[in-house]
Amino acid sequence: MKTEWRIFLVIAGFLLFATVLYGAWTAGESGRVEWVGTVALLLSFLLCSMCGGFFWFVSRRIDLRPEDRADGEIADGAGEIGFFSPGSYWPFGLALAAAIAGLGLVFWQFWLLGLGLVAVVFGACGLLFEYYTGTRRTAEH
């Protein structure tokens, strides 16, 4: 995680520099700051800072990974990484629900927006709990 937080914080530093430069440049050219671009750059800086801060916070609490060590070998990272779904229809349903909610927002139809948001929640829960089996009660209990 050492590499990740450094990359994000370097990008965040660049974005902060670009924000100040853009704000000063537009103020010098037109006599006033162009707020849309300045705020967009500032929000991008904050997002990169948040990601970099999270990776820095996590990197302090876990052991060094092979890619973070200077003496790390490729074989050190071998083994099982985790479980990945072989195929799922929930992402399609979630995208469809988000599209319905977006259409409701575009056409300012509150009933369609509400229907889409309920479907988004349902789709997110379906994706989240797709492989959750829970605890089963048996007759011996």
Coordinates of C-alpha atoms in Angstrom, one line a residue:
M1 CA 0.0 0.0 0.0
K2 CA 3.0 2.2 0.2
T3 CA 3.1 2.7 -3.5
E4 CA -0.6 3.5 -3.8
W5 CA -0.7 6.3 -1.2
R6 CA 2.4 7.9 -2.7
I7 CA 0.9 7.9 -6.2
F8 CA -2.4 9.4 -5.0
L9 CA -0.7 12.1 -2.9
V10 CA 1.6 13.1 -5.7
I11 CA -1.4 13.4 -8.0
A12 CA -3.2 15.4 -5.2
G13 CA -0.3 17.7 -4.9
F14 CA -0.3 18.3 -8.7
L15 CA -4.1 19.0 -8.6
L16 CA -3.7 21.5 -5.8
F17 CA -1.0 23.3 -7.8
A18 CA -3.2 23.2 -10.9
T19 CA -6.1 24.6 -8.9
V20 CA -4.2 27.6 -7.7
L21 CA -2.6 28.2 -11.1
Y22 CA -6.0 27.9 -12.9
G23 CA -7.7 30.2 -10.5
A24 CA -4.9 32.8 -10.7
W25 CA -4.7 32.5 -14.5
T26 CA -8.4 33.0 -15.1
A27 CA -8.5 35.9 -12.6
G28 CA -5.6 37.5 -14.4
E29 CA -7.1 37.0 -17.9
S30 CA -10.7 38.0 -17.3
G31 CA -10.6 39.9 -14.0
R32 CA -12.6 37.2 -12.2
V33 CA -12.1 33.6 -11.2
E34 CA -13.7 31.0 -13.4
W35 CA -15.4 29.0 -10.6
V36 CA -16.5 25.9 -12.4
G37 CA -13.1 24.7 -13.4
T38 CA -11.5 25.9 -10.1
V39 CA -14.1 23.9 -8.0
A40 CA -13.7 20.9 -10.2
L41 CA -9.9 20.9 -9.8
L42 CA -10.3 21.4 -6.0
L43 CA -12.8 18.5 -5.7
S44 CA -10.4 16.3 -7.7
F45 CA -7.6 17.3 -5.3
L46 CA -9.8 16.4 -2.3
L47 CA -10.8 13.1 -3.8
C48 CA -7.2 12.1 -4.5
S49 CA -6.2 13.3 -1.0
M50 CA -9.0 11.1 0.5
C51 CA -7.9 8.0 -1.4
G52 CA -4.2 8.7 -0.6
G53 CA -5.0 9.2 3.1
F54 CA -7.0 6.0 3.2
F55 CA -4.2 4.0 1.6
W56 CA -1.7 5.6 4.0
F57 CA -3.9 4.8 7.0
V58 CA -4.3 1.1 5.9
S59 CA -0.6 0.8 5.0
R60 CA 0.4 1.6 8.6
R61 CA -1.7 -1.3 9.9
I62 CA -0.8 -4.1 7.6
D63 CA 2.4 -6.0 7.0
L64 CA 4.5 -5.0 4.0
R65 CA 3.3 -6.7 0.8
P66 CA 5.9 -8.2 -1.7
E67 CA 5.5 -5.2 -4.0
D68 CA 6.3 -2.8 -1.2
R69 CA 9.6 -4.5 -0.2
A70 CA 12.8 -3.9 -2.0
D71 CA 13.8 -7.5 -1.7
G72 CA 10.3 -8.8 -2.7
E73 CA 10.2 -11.6 -5.4
I74 CA 7.4 -12.4 -7.8
A75 CA 6.9 -15.8 -6.1
D76 CA 6.2 -14.1 -2.8
G77 CA 2.9 -12.8 -4.2
A78 CA 1.7 -16.3 -5.5
G79 CA -1.2 -18.1 -4.0
E80 CA -4.9 -17.5 -3.7
I81 CA -6.0 -13.9 -3.9
G82 CA -9.7 -14.2 -3.2
F83 CA -13.0 -15.2 -4.5
F84 CA -14.3 -13.6 -7.7
S85 CA -17.8 -14.3 -9.0
P86 CA -17.7 -16.4 -12.2
G87 CA -20.8 -14.6 -13.6
S88 CA -23.6 -12.5 -12.2
Y89 CA -26.6 -10.7 -13.6
W90 CA -26.8 -8.3 -10.7
P91 CA -24.5 -5.7 -12.2
F92 CA -26.8 -5.5 -15.3
G93 CA -29.8 -5.0 -13.0
L94 CA -28.0 -2.4 -11.0
A95 CA -27.1 -0.5 -14.1
L96 CA -30.6 -0.7 -15.4
A97 CA -32.0 0.6 -12.1
A98 CA -29.5 3.5 -12.2
A99 CA -30.6 4.3 -15.7
I100 CA -34.2 4.4 -14.6
A101 CA -33.4 6.6 -11.7
G102 CA -31.4 8.8 -14.1
L103 CA -34.3 9.1 -16.5
G104 CA -36.5 10.1 -13.6
L105 CA -34.1 12.8 -12.7
V106 CA -33.6 14.0 -16.3
F107 CA -37.4 14.3 -17.0
W108 CA -38.1 15.4 -13.4
Q109 CA -40.6 12.6 -12.8
F110 CA -40.5 11.9 -9.1
W111 CA -42.4 8.6 -9.4
L112 CA -39.8 7.3 -11.9
L113 CA -36.9 8.6 -9.8
G114 CA -38.4 6.9 -6.7
L115 CA -38.9 3.7 -8.5
G116 CA -35.4 3.8 -9.8
L117 CA -33.9 4.5 -6.4
V118 CA -35.8 1.6 -4.9
A119 CA -34.6 -0.6 -7.7
V120 CA -31.0 0.6 -7.1
V121 CA -31.2 -0.3 -3.4
F122 CA -32.7 -3.7 -4.3
G123 CA -30.0 -4.3 -7.0
A124 CA -27.2 -3.3 -4.6
C125 CA -28.5 -5.6 -1.9
G126 CA -28.8 -8.4 -4.4
L127 CA -25.2 -7.9 -5.6
L128 CA -23.9 -7.6 -2.0
F129 CA -25.7 -10.7 -0.7
E130 CA -25.4 -12.9 -3.9
Y131 CA -23.2 -15.5 -2.2
Y132 CA -24.4 -15.0 1.3
T133 CA -25.9 -18.2 2.6
G134 CA -26.3 -17.2 6.3
T135 CA -26.7 -19.6 9.1
R136 CA -29.1 -22.4 8.7
R137 CA -31.2 -23.9 11.5
T138 CA -31.3 -27.6 11.7
A139 CA -33.7 -29.9 13.4
E140 CA -31.0 -30.9 16.0
H141 CA -31.1 -27.3 17.3

